[in-house]
């Protein structure tokens, strides 16, 4: 990956849109909320003022109607890929009323007939269900291969591990390692890596992922902050203390801020895709990411911050 690129192109996000059925402990009703990790990341980038398009698919079923209406209202550039099975993914999000933490189960469907990644792709982002649920996962991997290694182009992945859709650890690890080999940036939580490699510290697993090819691996630790690993540096930042409503979409808001930091505009006035050039720049990017993630936890559901909100909150740190 080159240090600087031209100003042409945009961020393309590839992955599922879905409906979360949010069920809080003690409640006797379930609230449907459209979202999905890739969709949330794309919306977060749009709110941060970055040029972004979402390639996704949904069915012509009742959840799909809700997804379509929601995405239309975001103002996001959405490129709908036909769904081969005509179904929309539905997730059950169980939210602990006391801590706000969420766990998930999925009625998964990810079957795009094609993924039309165009020449305008400067930075391709994917992750979550889209990289493990077949038949779409193989197409996503092919799209990453197509972009990876091109001059001035980069691939970023948020593992966002979902054992509910692939409980076989060995198979999941194989998928992750194949993906890491065609990625420039990989982000994962300590829970992600703890599940994939339960017998070692997540930081050890994060460093090991660098050996598969990425130039940057970011490990998130929830309220404990985040660490960025490059072949030459390791930088940790704390997360701000906030009052948590729930954790839905916090990791996606973090990822949006990370991609925004990689795509620019950069402090030297340049734009385009650029990895942090050293520990100081990596720390600056990570500090914005942990603030974005923290802000998302202060309101229910996946609600990433706007550029103005992020600037104001980051300035206070």
PDB file of C-alpha atoms in Angstrom:
ATOM      1  CA  UNK A   1       0.000   0.000   0.000  1.00  0.00           C
ATOM      2  CA  UNK A   2       1.438   3.371  -0.951  1.00  0.00           C
ATOM      3  CA  UNK A   3       1.668   6.196   1.536  1.00  0.00           C
ATOM      4  CA  UNK A   4      -0.324   8.702  -0.525  1.00  0.00           C
ATOM      5  CA  UNK A   5      -2.803   8.437  -3.385  1.00  0.00           C
ATOM      6  CA  UNK A   6      -4.667  10.649  -5.770  1.00  0.00           C
ATOM      7  CA  UNK A   7      -7.843  12.409  -4.650  1.00  0.00           C
ATOM      8  CA  UNK A   8     -10.017  10.381  -7.031  1.00  0.00           C
ATOM      9  CA  UNK A   9     -12.321   7.615  -5.878  1.00  0.00           C
ATOM     10  CA  UNK A  10     -14.403   6.882  -2.854  1.00  0.00           C
ATOM     11  CA  UNK A  11     -14.919   4.400  -0.060  1.00  0.00           C
ATOM     12  CA  UNK A  12     -17.015   1.398  -1.078  1.00  0.00           C
ATOM     13  CA  UNK A  13     -18.603  -0.623   1.726  1.00  0.00           C
ATOM     14  CA  UNK A  14     -19.725  -4.161   0.884  1.00  0.00           C
ATOM     15  CA  UNK A  15     -21.949  -6.230   3.135  1.00  0.00           C
ATOM     16  CA  UNK A  16     -25.286  -7.025   4.635  1.00  0.00           C
ATOM     17  CA  UNK A  17     -28.188  -4.796   5.580  1.00  0.00           C
ATOM     18  CA  UNK A  18     -30.546  -6.367   8.075  1.00  0.00           C
ATOM     19  CA  UNK A  19     -33.241  -5.829  10.664  1.00  0.00           C
ATOM     20  CA  UNK A  20     -32.310  -6.115  14.347  1.00  0.00           C
ATOM     21  CA  UNK A  21     -35.111  -7.327  16.582  1.00  0.00           C
ATOM     22  CA  UNK A  22     -34.019  -5.563  19.766  1.00  0.00           C
ATOM     23  CA  UNK A  23     -35.101  -7.350  22.928  1.00  0.00           C
ATOM     24  CA  UNK A  24     -34.173  -5.769  26.258  1.00  0.00           C
ATOM     25  CA  UNK A  25     -34.079  -7.958  29.342  1.00  0.00           C
ATOM     26  CA  UNK A  26     -37.338  -7.682  31.254  1.00  0.00           C
ATOM     27  CA  UNK A  27     -39.278  -6.329  28.281  1.00  0.00           C
ATOM     28  CA  UNK A  28     -42.301  -8.098  26.819  1.00  0.00           C
ATOM     29  CA  UNK A  29     -42.049  -6.436  23.402  1.00  0.00           C
ATOM     30  CA  UNK A  30     -39.432  -6.568  20.649  1.00  0.00           C
ATOM     31  CA  UNK A  31     -38.474  -3.480  18.606  1.00  0.00           C
ATOM     32  CA  UNK A  32     -37.431  -3.892  14.951  1.00  0.00           C
ATOM     33  CA  UNK A  33     -34.499  -1.648  13.966  1.00  0.00           C
ATOM     34  CA  UNK A  34     -32.880  -1.673  10.510  1.00  0.00           C
ATOM     35  CA  UNK A  35     -29.093  -1.781  10.438  1.00  0.00           C
ATOM     36  CA  UNK A  36     -26.325  -4.297   9.841  1.00  0.00           C
ATOM     37  CA  UNK A  37     -22.637  -3.698  10.498  1.00  0.00           C
ATOM     38  CA  UNK A  38     -21.577  -2.738   6.940  1.00  0.00           C
ATOM     39  CA  UNK A  39     -24.638  -0.510   6.531  1.00  0.00           C
ATOM     40  CA  UNK A  40     -23.874   1.159   9.869  1.00  0.00           C
ATOM     41  CA  UNK A  41     -20.260   1.773   8.807  1.00  0.00           C
ATOM     42  CA  UNK A  42     -21.356   3.336   5.529  1.00  0.00           C
ATOM     43  CA  UNK A  43     -23.854   5.584   7.293  1.00  0.00           C
ATOM     44  CA  UNK A  44     -21.165   6.589   9.780  1.00  0.00           C
ATOM     45  CA  UNK A  45     -18.816   7.540   6.951  1.00  0.00           C
ATOM     46  CA  UNK A  46     -21.573   9.542   5.291  1.00  0.00           C
ATOM     47  CA  UNK A  47     -22.161  11.445   8.545  1.00  0.00           C
ATOM     48  CA  UNK A  48     -18.425  12.113   8.767  1.00  0.00           C
ATOM     49  CA  UNK A  49     -18.485  13.701   5.334  1.00  0.00           C
ATOM     50  CA  UNK A  50     -16.571  11.067   3.382  1.00  0.00           C
ATOM     51  CA  UNK A  51     -17.509  10.025  -0.177  1.00  0.00           C
ATOM     52  CA  UNK A  52     -18.995   6.581   0.307  1.00  0.00           C
ATOM     53  CA  UNK A  53     -21.314   4.076  -1.352  1.00  0.00           C
ATOM     54  CA  UNK A  54     -22.854   0.924   0.100  1.00  0.00           C
ATOM     55  CA  UNK A  55     -23.172  -2.263  -1.952  1.00  0.00           C
ATOM     56  CA  UNK A  56     -25.721  -4.477  -0.224  1.00  0.00           C
ATOM     57  CA  UNK A  57     -28.768  -6.613  -0.858  1.00  0.00           C
ATOM     58  CA  UNK A  58     -32.125  -7.327   0.716  1.00  0.00           C
ATOM     59  CA  UNK A  59     -35.221  -9.252  -0.202  1.00  0.00           C
ATOM     60  CA  UNK A  60     -38.698  -8.113  -1.143  1.00  0.00           C
ATOM     61  CA  UNK A  61     -40.040  -9.338   2.176  1.00  0.00           C
ATOM     62  CA  UNK A  62     -41.353  -7.292   5.135  1.00  0.00           C
ATOM     63  CA  UNK A  63     -37.868  -6.832   6.695  1.00  0.00           C
ATOM     64  CA  UNK A  64     -36.583  -5.785   3.286  1.00  0.00           C
ATOM     65  CA  UNK A  65     -39.257  -3.109   2.989  1.00  0.00           C
ATOM     66  CA  UNK A  66     -38.081  -1.685   6.325  1.00  0.00           C
ATOM     67  CA  UNK A  67     -34.422  -1.784   5.220  1.00  0.00           C
ATOM     68  CA  UNK A  68     -35.180  -0.070   1.912  1.00  0.00           C
ATOM     69  CA  UNK A  69     -37.141   2.719   3.590  1.00  0.00           C
ATOM     70  CA  UNK A  70     -34.411   3.229   6.179  1.00  0.00           C
ATOM     71  CA  UNK A  71     -31.530   3.381   3.689  1.00  0.00           C
ATOM     72  CA  UNK A  72     -33.453   5.785   1.469  1.00  0.00           C
ATOM     73  CA  UNK A  73     -33.852   8.124   4.421  1.00  0.00           C
ATOM     74  CA  UNK A  74     -30.123   8.208   5.213  1.00  0.00           C
ATOM     75  CA  UNK A  75     -29.144  10.008   2.026  1.00  0.00           C
ATOM     76  CA  UNK A  76     -26.499   7.335   1.453  1.00  0.00           C
ATOM     77  CA  UNK A  77     -25.487   6.227  -2.054  1.00  0.00           C
ATOM     78  CA  UNK A  78     -26.825   2.646  -2.047  1.00  0.00           C
ATOM     79  CA  UNK A  79     -26.095   0.151  -4.816  1.00  0.00           C
ATOM     80  CA  UNK A  80     -28.517  -2.739  -4.389  1.00  0.00           C
ATOM     81  CA  UNK A  81     -27.233  -6.098  -5.554  1.00  0.00           C
ATOM     82  CA  UNK A  82     -29.980  -8.585  -6.468  1.00  0.00           C
ATOM     83  CA  UNK A  83     -30.543 -11.181  -3.728  1.00  0.00           C
ATOM     84  CA  UNK A  84     -30.510 -14.675  -5.202  1.00  0.00           C
ATOM     85  CA  UNK A  85     -32.716 -16.109  -2.456  1.00  0.00           C
ATOM     86  CA  UNK A  86     -35.039 -13.094  -2.102  1.00  0.00           C
ATOM     87  CA  UNK A  87     -34.541 -12.954   1.680  1.00  0.00           C
ATOM     88  CA  UNK A  88     -33.445 -10.270   4.128  1.00  0.00           C
ATOM     89  CA  UNK A  89     -31.246 -11.083   7.133  1.00  0.00           C
ATOM     90  CA  UNK A  90     -32.882 -10.747  10.542  1.00  0.00           C
ATOM     91  CA  UNK A  91     -30.886 -10.523  13.780  1.00  0.00           C
ATOM     92  CA  UNK A  92     -32.039 -10.988  17.354  1.00  0.00           C
ATOM     93  CA  UNK A  93     -30.239  -8.425  19.513  1.00  0.00           C
ATOM     94  CA  UNK A  94     -30.526  -9.235  23.210  1.00  0.00           C
ATOM     95  CA  UNK A  95     -29.706  -6.110  25.239  1.00  0.00           C
ATOM     96  CA  UNK A  96     -28.889  -6.294  28.932  1.00  0.00           C
ATOM     97  CA  UNK A  97     -30.936  -3.517  30.512  1.00  0.00           C
ATOM     98  CA  UNK A  98     -28.365  -2.924  33.253  1.00  0.00           C
ATOM     99  CA  UNK A  99     -25.107  -2.754  31.245  1.00  0.00           C
ATOM    100  CA  UNK A 100     -26.404  -1.964  27.753  1.00  0.00           C
ATOM    101  CA  UNK A 101     -24.291  -4.776  26.283  1.00  0.00           C
ATOM    102  CA  UNK A 102     -25.770  -6.702  23.367  1.00  0.00           C
ATOM    103  CA  UNK A 103     -25.498 -10.297  22.174  1.00  0.00           C
ATOM    104  CA  UNK A 104     -26.784 -11.550  18.836  1.00  0.00           C
ATOM    105  CA  UNK A 105     -28.378 -14.443  17.030  1.00  0.00           C
ATOM    106  CA  UNK A 106     -29.065 -14.449  13.299  1.00  0.00           C
ATOM    107  CA  UNK A 107     -31.476 -15.694  10.672  1.00  0.00           C
ATOM    108  CA  UNK A 108     -28.763 -15.127   8.123  1.00  0.00           C
ATOM    109  CA  UNK A 109     -29.042 -14.616   4.402  1.00  0.00           C
ATOM    110  CA  UNK A 110     -26.270 -13.151   2.246  1.00  0.00           C
ATOM    111  CA  UNK A 111     -26.629 -14.167  -1.374  1.00  0.00           C
ATOM    112  CA  UNK A 112     -25.810 -11.261  -3.708  1.00  0.00           C
ATOM    113  CA  UNK A 113     -25.874 -12.338  -7.334  1.00  0.00           C
ATOM    114  CA  UNK A 114     -22.994  -9.938  -8.039  1.00  0.00           C
ATOM    115  CA  UNK A 115     -20.852  -7.341  -6.248  1.00  0.00           C
ATOM    116  CA  UNK A 116     -20.319  -4.479  -8.705  1.00  0.00           C
ATOM    117  CA  UNK A 117     -17.149  -2.910  -7.274  1.00  0.00           C
ATOM    118  CA  UNK A 118     -16.241  -0.199  -9.774  1.00  0.00           C
ATOM    119  CA  UNK A 119     -13.127   1.680 -10.790  1.00  0.00           C
ATOM    120  CA  UNK A 120     -14.114   4.479  -8.409  1.00  0.00           C
ATOM    121  CA  UNK A 121     -13.139   2.284  -5.440  1.00  0.00           C
ATOM    122  CA  UNK A 122     -10.214   3.819  -3.549  1.00  0.00           C
ATOM    123  CA  UNK A 123     -10.877   2.049  -0.242  1.00  0.00           C
ATOM    124  CA  UNK A 124     -12.967  -1.127  -0.003  1.00  0.00           C
ATOM    125  CA  UNK A 125     -14.406  -2.043   3.383  1.00  0.00           C
ATOM    126  CA  UNK A 126     -16.197  -5.249   4.341  1.00  0.00           C
ATOM    127  CA  UNK A 127     -16.687  -7.594   7.292  1.00  0.00           C
ATOM    128  CA  UNK A 128     -19.185  -9.221   9.640  1.00  0.00           C
ATOM    129  CA  UNK A 129     -21.651 -11.720   8.117  1.00  0.00           C
ATOM    130  CA  UNK A 130     -20.622 -10.845   4.571  1.00  0.00           C
ATOM    131  CA  UNK A 131     -17.228 -12.529   4.909  1.00  0.00           C
ATOM    132  CA  UNK A 132     -18.443 -15.873   6.304  1.00  0.00           C
ATOM    133  CA  UNK A 133     -22.017 -16.484   5.078  1.00  0.00           C
ATOM    134  CA  UNK A 134     -22.068 -18.267   1.730  1.00  0.00           C
ATOM    135  CA  UNK A 135     -22.620 -17.957  -1.141  1.00  0.00           C
ATOM    136  CA  UNK A 136     -21.861 -14.229  -0.793  1.00  0.00           C
ATOM    137  CA  UNK A 137     -18.619 -14.605   1.197  1.00  0.00           C
ATOM    138  CA  UNK A 138     -16.743 -16.034  -1.783  1.00  0.00           C
ATOM    139  CA  UNK A 139     -17.800 -13.084  -3.923  1.00  0.00           C
ATOM    140  CA  UNK A 140     -16.655 -10.663  -1.216  1.00  0.00           C
ATOM    141  CA  UNK A 141     -13.250 -12.347  -1.087  1.00  0.00           C
ATOM    142  CA  UNK A 142     -12.954 -12.053  -4.875  1.00  0.00           C
ATOM    143  CA  UNK A 143     -13.814  -8.339  -4.697  1.00  0.00           C
ATOM    144  CA  UNK A 144     -11.121  -7.817  -2.052  1.00  0.00           C
ATOM    145  CA  UNK A 145      -8.573  -9.632  -4.207  1.00  0.00           C
ATOM    146  CA  UNK A 146      -9.500  -7.415  -7.144  1.00  0.00           C
ATOM    147  CA  UNK A 147      -8.867  -4.194  -5.199  1.00  0.00           C
ATOM    148  CA  UNK A 148      -5.918  -5.338  -3.057  1.00  0.00           C
ATOM    149  CA  UNK A 149      -2.512  -4.492  -4.425  1.00  0.00           C
ATOM    150  CA  UNK A 150      -3.676  -1.954  -6.975  1.00  0.00           C
ATOM    151  CA  UNK A 151      -1.664   1.269  -6.782  1.00  0.00           C
ATOM    152  CA  UNK A 152      -3.468   3.822  -4.638  1.00  0.00           C
ATOM    153  CA  UNK A 153      -6.125   1.331  -3.510  1.00  0.00           C
ATOM    154  CA  UNK A 154      -6.644  -0.447  -0.192  1.00  0.00           C
ATOM    155  CA  UNK A 155      -8.866  -3.003   1.541  1.00  0.00           C
ATOM    156  CA  UNK A 156     -10.070  -2.713   5.148  1.00  0.00           C
ATOM    157  CA  UNK A 157     -11.881  -5.431   7.094  1.00  0.00           C
ATOM    158  CA  UNK A 158     -13.758  -5.446  10.396  1.00  0.00           C
ATOM    159  CA  UNK A 159     -13.907  -9.094  11.452  1.00  0.00           C
ATOM    160  CA  UNK A 160     -16.926  -8.569  13.741  1.00  0.00           C
ATOM    161  CA  UNK A 161     -16.948 -12.293  14.479  1.00  0.00           C
ATOM    162  CA  UNK A 162     -20.396 -13.912  14.631  1.00  0.00           C
ATOM    163  CA  UNK A 163     -20.143 -17.492  15.922  1.00  0.00           C
ATOM    164  CA  UNK A 164     -23.910 -17.859  15.554  1.00  0.00           C
ATOM    165  CA  UNK A 165     -23.523 -18.053  11.766  1.00  0.00           C
ATOM    166  CA  UNK A 166     -20.316 -20.125  11.752  1.00  0.00           C
ATOM    167  CA  UNK A 167     -19.748 -22.017  15.016  1.00  0.00           C
ATOM    168  CA  UNK A 168     -16.819 -24.030  13.592  1.00  0.00           C
ATOM    169  CA  UNK A 169     -13.726 -22.189  14.898  1.00  0.00           C
ATOM    170  CA  UNK A 170     -11.352 -23.847  12.447  1.00  0.00           C
ATOM    171  CA  UNK A 171     -13.519 -22.888   9.472  1.00  0.00           C
ATOM    172  CA  UNK A 172     -13.913 -19.346  10.792  1.00  0.00           C
ATOM    173  CA  UNK A 173     -10.137 -19.002  11.314  1.00  0.00           C
ATOM    174  CA  UNK A 174      -9.531 -20.185   7.766  1.00  0.00           C
ATOM    175  CA  UNK A 175     -11.942 -17.549   6.429  1.00  0.00           C
ATOM    176  CA  UNK A 176     -10.264 -14.841   8.521  1.00  0.00           C
ATOM    177  CA  UNK A 177      -6.755 -15.779   7.407  1.00  0.00           C
ATOM    178  CA  UNK A 178      -7.778 -15.849   3.729  1.00  0.00           C
ATOM    179  CA  UNK A 179      -9.314 -12.427   4.149  1.00  0.00           C
ATOM    180  CA  UNK A 180      -6.328 -10.999   6.036  1.00  0.00           C
ATOM    181  CA  UNK A 181      -4.100 -12.008   3.130  1.00  0.00           C
ATOM    182  CA  UNK A 182      -5.954  -9.601   0.829  1.00  0.00           C
ATOM    183  CA  UNK A 183      -6.438  -6.777   3.366  1.00  0.00           C
ATOM    184  CA  UNK A 184      -4.324  -3.746   4.200  1.00  0.00           C
ATOM    185  CA  UNK A 185      -6.154  -3.008   7.466  1.00  0.00           C
ATOM    186  CA  UNK A 186      -7.861  -5.456   9.825  1.00  0.00           C
ATOM    187  CA  UNK A 187      -9.885  -4.447  12.872  1.00  0.00           C
ATOM    188  CA  UNK A 188     -11.065  -6.904  15.511  1.00  0.00           C
ATOM    189  CA  UNK A 189     -12.300  -6.774  19.088  1.00  0.00           C
ATOM    190  CA  UNK A 190     -10.749  -8.665  21.970  1.00  0.00           C
ATOM    191  CA  UNK A 191     -13.934 -10.779  21.997  1.00  0.00           C
ATOM    192  CA  UNK A 192     -13.476 -11.559  18.280  1.00  0.00           C
ATOM    193  CA  UNK A 193      -9.904 -12.755  18.695  1.00  0.00           C
ATOM    194  CA  UNK A 194     -10.625 -14.415  22.035  1.00  0.00           C
ATOM    195  CA  UNK A 195     -13.214 -16.606  20.340  1.00  0.00           C
ATOM    196  CA  UNK A 196     -11.085 -17.368  17.280  1.00  0.00           C
ATOM    197  CA  UNK A 197      -7.950 -18.184  19.285  1.00  0.00           C
ATOM    198  CA  UNK A 198      -9.169 -18.903  22.834  1.00  0.00           C
ATOM    199  CA  UNK A 199      -5.814 -20.187  24.091  1.00  0.00           C
ATOM    200  CA  UNK A 200      -3.842 -16.975  23.631  1.00  0.00           C
ATOM    201  CA  UNK A 201      -4.009 -13.298  24.506  1.00  0.00           C
ATOM    202  CA  UNK A 202      -5.895 -11.242  21.873  1.00  0.00           C
ATOM    203  CA  UNK A 203      -2.851  -8.972  21.498  1.00  0.00           C
ATOM    204  CA  UNK A 204      -0.766 -11.991  20.478  1.00  0.00           C
ATOM    205  CA  UNK A 205      -3.433 -12.933  17.926  1.00  0.00           C
ATOM    206  CA  UNK A 206      -3.516  -9.359  16.600  1.00  0.00           C
ATOM    207  CA  UNK A 207       0.249  -9.372  16.067  1.00  0.00           C
ATOM    208  CA  UNK A 208      -0.013 -12.773  14.372  1.00  0.00           C
ATOM    209  CA  UNK A 209      -2.560 -11.371  11.907  1.00  0.00           C
ATOM    210  CA  UNK A 210       0.110  -8.930  10.706  1.00  0.00           C
ATOM    211  CA  UNK A 211       2.007 -11.959   9.454  1.00  0.00           C
ATOM    212  CA  UNK A 212      -0.765 -12.705   6.956  1.00  0.00           C
ATOM    213  CA  UNK A 213      -0.231  -9.431   5.112  1.00  0.00           C
ATOM    214  CA  UNK A 214      -2.058  -6.412   6.625  1.00  0.00           C
ATOM    215  CA  UNK A 215      -0.038  -3.273   7.304  1.00  0.00           C
ATOM    216  CA  UNK A 216      -2.238  -2.279  10.242  1.00  0.00           C
ATOM    217  CA  UNK A 217      -4.222  -4.352  12.739  1.00  0.00           C
ATOM    218  CA  UNK A 218      -6.461  -2.573  15.249  1.00  0.00           C
ATOM    219  CA  UNK A 219      -7.593  -4.327  18.413  1.00  0.00           C
ATOM    220  CA  UNK A 220     -10.544  -2.831  20.293  1.00  0.00           C
ATOM    221  CA  UNK A 221     -11.151  -3.513  23.976  1.00  0.00           C
ATOM    222  CA  UNK A 222     -14.485  -1.794  24.611  1.00  0.00           C
ATOM    223  CA  UNK A 223     -14.298   0.537  27.593  1.00  0.00           C
ATOM    224  CA  UNK A 224     -10.552  -0.206  27.915  1.00  0.00           C
ATOM    225  CA  UNK A 225      -9.733   1.522  24.607  1.00  0.00           C
ATOM    226  CA  UNK A 226      -7.868   0.257  21.565  1.00  0.00           C
ATOM    227  CA  UNK A 227      -4.421  -0.713  20.299  1.00  0.00           C
ATOM    228  CA  UNK A 228      -2.995  -0.353  16.818  1.00  0.00           C
ATOM    229  CA  UNK A 229      -0.297  -2.745  15.602  1.00  0.00           C
ATOM    230  CA  UNK A 230       1.990  -2.118  12.627  1.00  0.00           C
ATOM    231  CA  UNK A 231       5.202  -3.947  11.709  1.00  0.00           C
ATOM    232  CA  UNK A 232       7.147  -1.098  13.344  1.00  0.00           C
ATOM    233  CA  UNK A 233       4.937   0.208  16.167  1.00  0.00           C
ATOM    234  CA  UNK A 234       2.314  -0.563  18.790  1.00  0.00           C
ATOM    235  CA  UNK A 235       0.108   2.270  20.079  1.00  0.00           C
ATOM    236  CA  UNK A 236      -2.643   2.110  22.721  1.00  0.00           C
ATOM    237  CA  UNK A 237      -5.242   4.736  23.597  1.00  0.00           C
ATOM    238  CA  UNK A 238      -7.841   4.773  26.405  1.00  0.00           C
ATOM    239  CA  UNK A 239     -11.565   5.135  25.786  1.00  0.00           C
ATOM    240  CA  UNK A 240     -13.444   8.079  27.300  1.00  0.00           C
ATOM    241  CA  UNK A 241     -15.829   7.404  30.156  1.00  0.00           C
ATOM    242  CA  UNK A 242     -19.473   7.799  29.158  1.00  0.00           C
ATOM    243  CA  UNK A 243     -22.923   6.769  30.342  1.00  0.00           C
ATOM    244  CA  UNK A 244     -23.882   3.788  28.186  1.00  0.00           C
ATOM    245  CA  UNK A 245     -27.381   3.433  26.715  1.00  0.00           C
ATOM    246  CA  UNK A 246     -26.397   0.308  24.749  1.00  0.00           C
ATOM    247  CA  UNK A 247     -23.445  -0.960  22.744  1.00  0.00           C
ATOM    248  CA  UNK A 248     -25.283  -1.552  19.469  1.00  0.00           C
ATOM    249  CA  UNK A 249     -23.282  -0.004  16.632  1.00  0.00           C
ATOM    250  CA  UNK A 250     -20.347   1.137  18.800  1.00  0.00           C
ATOM    251  CA  UNK A 251     -17.823  -0.981  16.914  1.00  0.00           C
ATOM    252  CA  UNK A 252     -19.263   0.216  13.606  1.00  0.00           C
ATOM    253  CA  UNK A 253     -18.911   3.866  14.659  1.00  0.00           C
ATOM    254  CA  UNK A 254     -15.285   3.122  15.619  1.00  0.00           C
ATOM    255  CA  UNK A 255     -14.715   1.565  12.198  1.00  0.00           C
ATOM    256  CA  UNK A 256     -16.275   4.528  10.385  1.00  0.00           C
ATOM    257  CA  UNK A 257     -13.887   6.875  12.190  1.00  0.00           C
ATOM    258  CA  UNK A 258     -10.958   4.586  11.380  1.00  0.00           C
ATOM    259  CA  UNK A 259     -11.790   4.540   7.663  1.00  0.00           C
ATOM    260  CA  UNK A 260     -12.363   8.303   7.707  1.00  0.00           C
ATOM    261  CA  UNK A 261      -8.925   8.735   9.272  1.00  0.00           C
ATOM    262  CA  UNK A 262      -7.313   6.558   6.619  1.00  0.00           C
ATOM    263  CA  UNK A 263      -9.064   8.267   3.721  1.00  0.00           C
ATOM    264  CA  UNK A 264      -8.379  11.862   4.760  1.00  0.00           C
ATOM    265  CA  UNK A 265      -8.277  14.765   4.506  1.00  0.00           C
ATOM    266  CA  UNK A 266      -4.975  14.405   6.353  1.00  0.00           C
ATOM    267  CA  UNK A 267      -3.225  16.989   8.565  1.00  0.00           C
ATOM    268  CA  UNK A 268      -0.764  17.843   5.788  1.00  0.00           C
ATOM    269  CA  UNK A 269      -3.637  18.780   3.483  1.00  0.00           C
ATOM    270  CA  UNK A 270      -3.509  15.641   1.324  1.00  0.00           C
ATOM    271  CA  UNK A 271      -6.499  13.422   0.614  1.00  0.00           C
ATOM    272  CA  UNK A 272      -6.854   9.825  -0.473  1.00  0.00           C
ATOM    273  CA  UNK A 273      -5.921   6.551   1.228  1.00  0.00           C
ATOM    274  CA  UNK A 274      -2.976   6.704   3.605  1.00  0.00           C
ATOM    275  CA  UNK A 275      -1.891   4.510   6.486  1.00  0.00           C
ATOM    276  CA  UNK A 276      -0.620   6.336   9.578  1.00  0.00           C
ATOM    277  CA  UNK A 277       3.042   7.140   8.909  1.00  0.00           C
ATOM    278  CA  UNK A 278       4.191   6.707  12.510  1.00  0.00           C
ATOM    279  CA  UNK A 279       3.111   6.268  16.143  1.00  0.00           C
ATOM    280  CA  UNK A 280       1.974   9.873  16.577  1.00  0.00           C
ATOM    281  CA  UNK A 281      -0.339   9.789  13.555  1.00  0.00           C
ATOM    282  CA  UNK A 282      -1.638   6.341  14.530  1.00  0.00           C
ATOM    283  CA  UNK A 283      -2.440   7.660  18.011  1.00  0.00           C
ATOM    284  CA  UNK A 284      -4.325  10.619  16.520  1.00  0.00           C
ATOM    285  CA  UNK A 285      -6.450   8.319  14.364  1.00  0.00           C
ATOM    286  CA  UNK A 286      -7.165   5.896  17.210  1.00  0.00           C
ATOM    287  CA  UNK A 287      -8.188   8.697  19.589  1.00  0.00           C
ATOM    288  CA  UNK A 288     -10.867   9.809  17.133  1.00  0.00           C
ATOM    289  CA  UNK A 289     -12.009   6.183  16.786  1.00  0.00           C
ATOM    290  CA  UNK A 290     -12.485   5.550  20.513  1.00  0.00           C
ATOM    291  CA  UNK A 291     -14.383   8.829  20.861  1.00  0.00           C
ATOM    292  CA  UNK A 292     -16.680   7.871  17.969  1.00  0.00           C
ATOM    293  CA  UNK A 293     -17.348   4.468  19.504  1.00  0.00           C
ATOM    294  CA  UNK A 294     -18.033   5.988  22.916  1.00  0.00           C
ATOM    295  CA  UNK A 295     -20.444   8.564  21.488  1.00  0.00           C
ATOM    296  CA  UNK A 296     -22.417   5.789  19.780  1.00  0.00           C
ATOM    297  CA  UNK A 297     -22.956   4.021  23.114  1.00  0.00           C
ATOM    298  CA  UNK A 298     -24.597   7.082  24.670  1.00  0.00           C
ATOM    299  CA  UNK A 299     -27.768   6.690  22.568  1.00  0.00           C
ATOM    300  CA  UNK A 300     -29.907   3.635  21.848  1.00  0.00           C
ATOM    301  CA  UNK A 301     -29.354   1.726  18.636  1.00  0.00           C
ATOM    302  CA  UNK A 302     -26.770   2.267  15.907  1.00  0.00           C
ATOM    303  CA  UNK A 303     -26.375   6.048  15.859  1.00  0.00           C
ATOM    304  CA  UNK A 304     -22.842   7.035  14.782  1.00  0.00           C
ATOM    305  CA  UNK A 305     -21.709  10.625  15.376  1.00  0.00           C
ATOM    306  CA  UNK A 306     -21.654  13.383  12.809  1.00  0.00           C
ATOM    307  CA  UNK A 307     -18.423  15.118  11.845  1.00  0.00           C
ATOM    308  CA  UNK A 308     -19.284  18.103  14.046  1.00  0.00           C
ATOM    309  CA  UNK A 309     -20.066  15.860  17.038  1.00  0.00           C
ATOM    310  CA  UNK A 310     -16.833  13.947  16.628  1.00  0.00           C
ATOM    311  CA  UNK A 311     -14.732  17.096  16.243  1.00  0.00           C
ATOM    312  CA  UNK A 312     -16.281  18.673  19.337  1.00  0.00           C
ATOM    313  CA  UNK A 313     -15.850  15.563  21.479  1.00  0.00           C
ATOM    314  CA  UNK A 314     -12.306  14.905  20.282  1.00  0.00           C
ATOM    315  CA  UNK A 315     -11.305  18.488  21.033  1.00  0.00           C
ATOM    316  CA  UNK A 316     -12.335  17.981  24.671  1.00  0.00           C
ATOM    317  CA  UNK A 317      -9.858  15.113  25.158  1.00  0.00           C
TER     318      UNK A 317
END
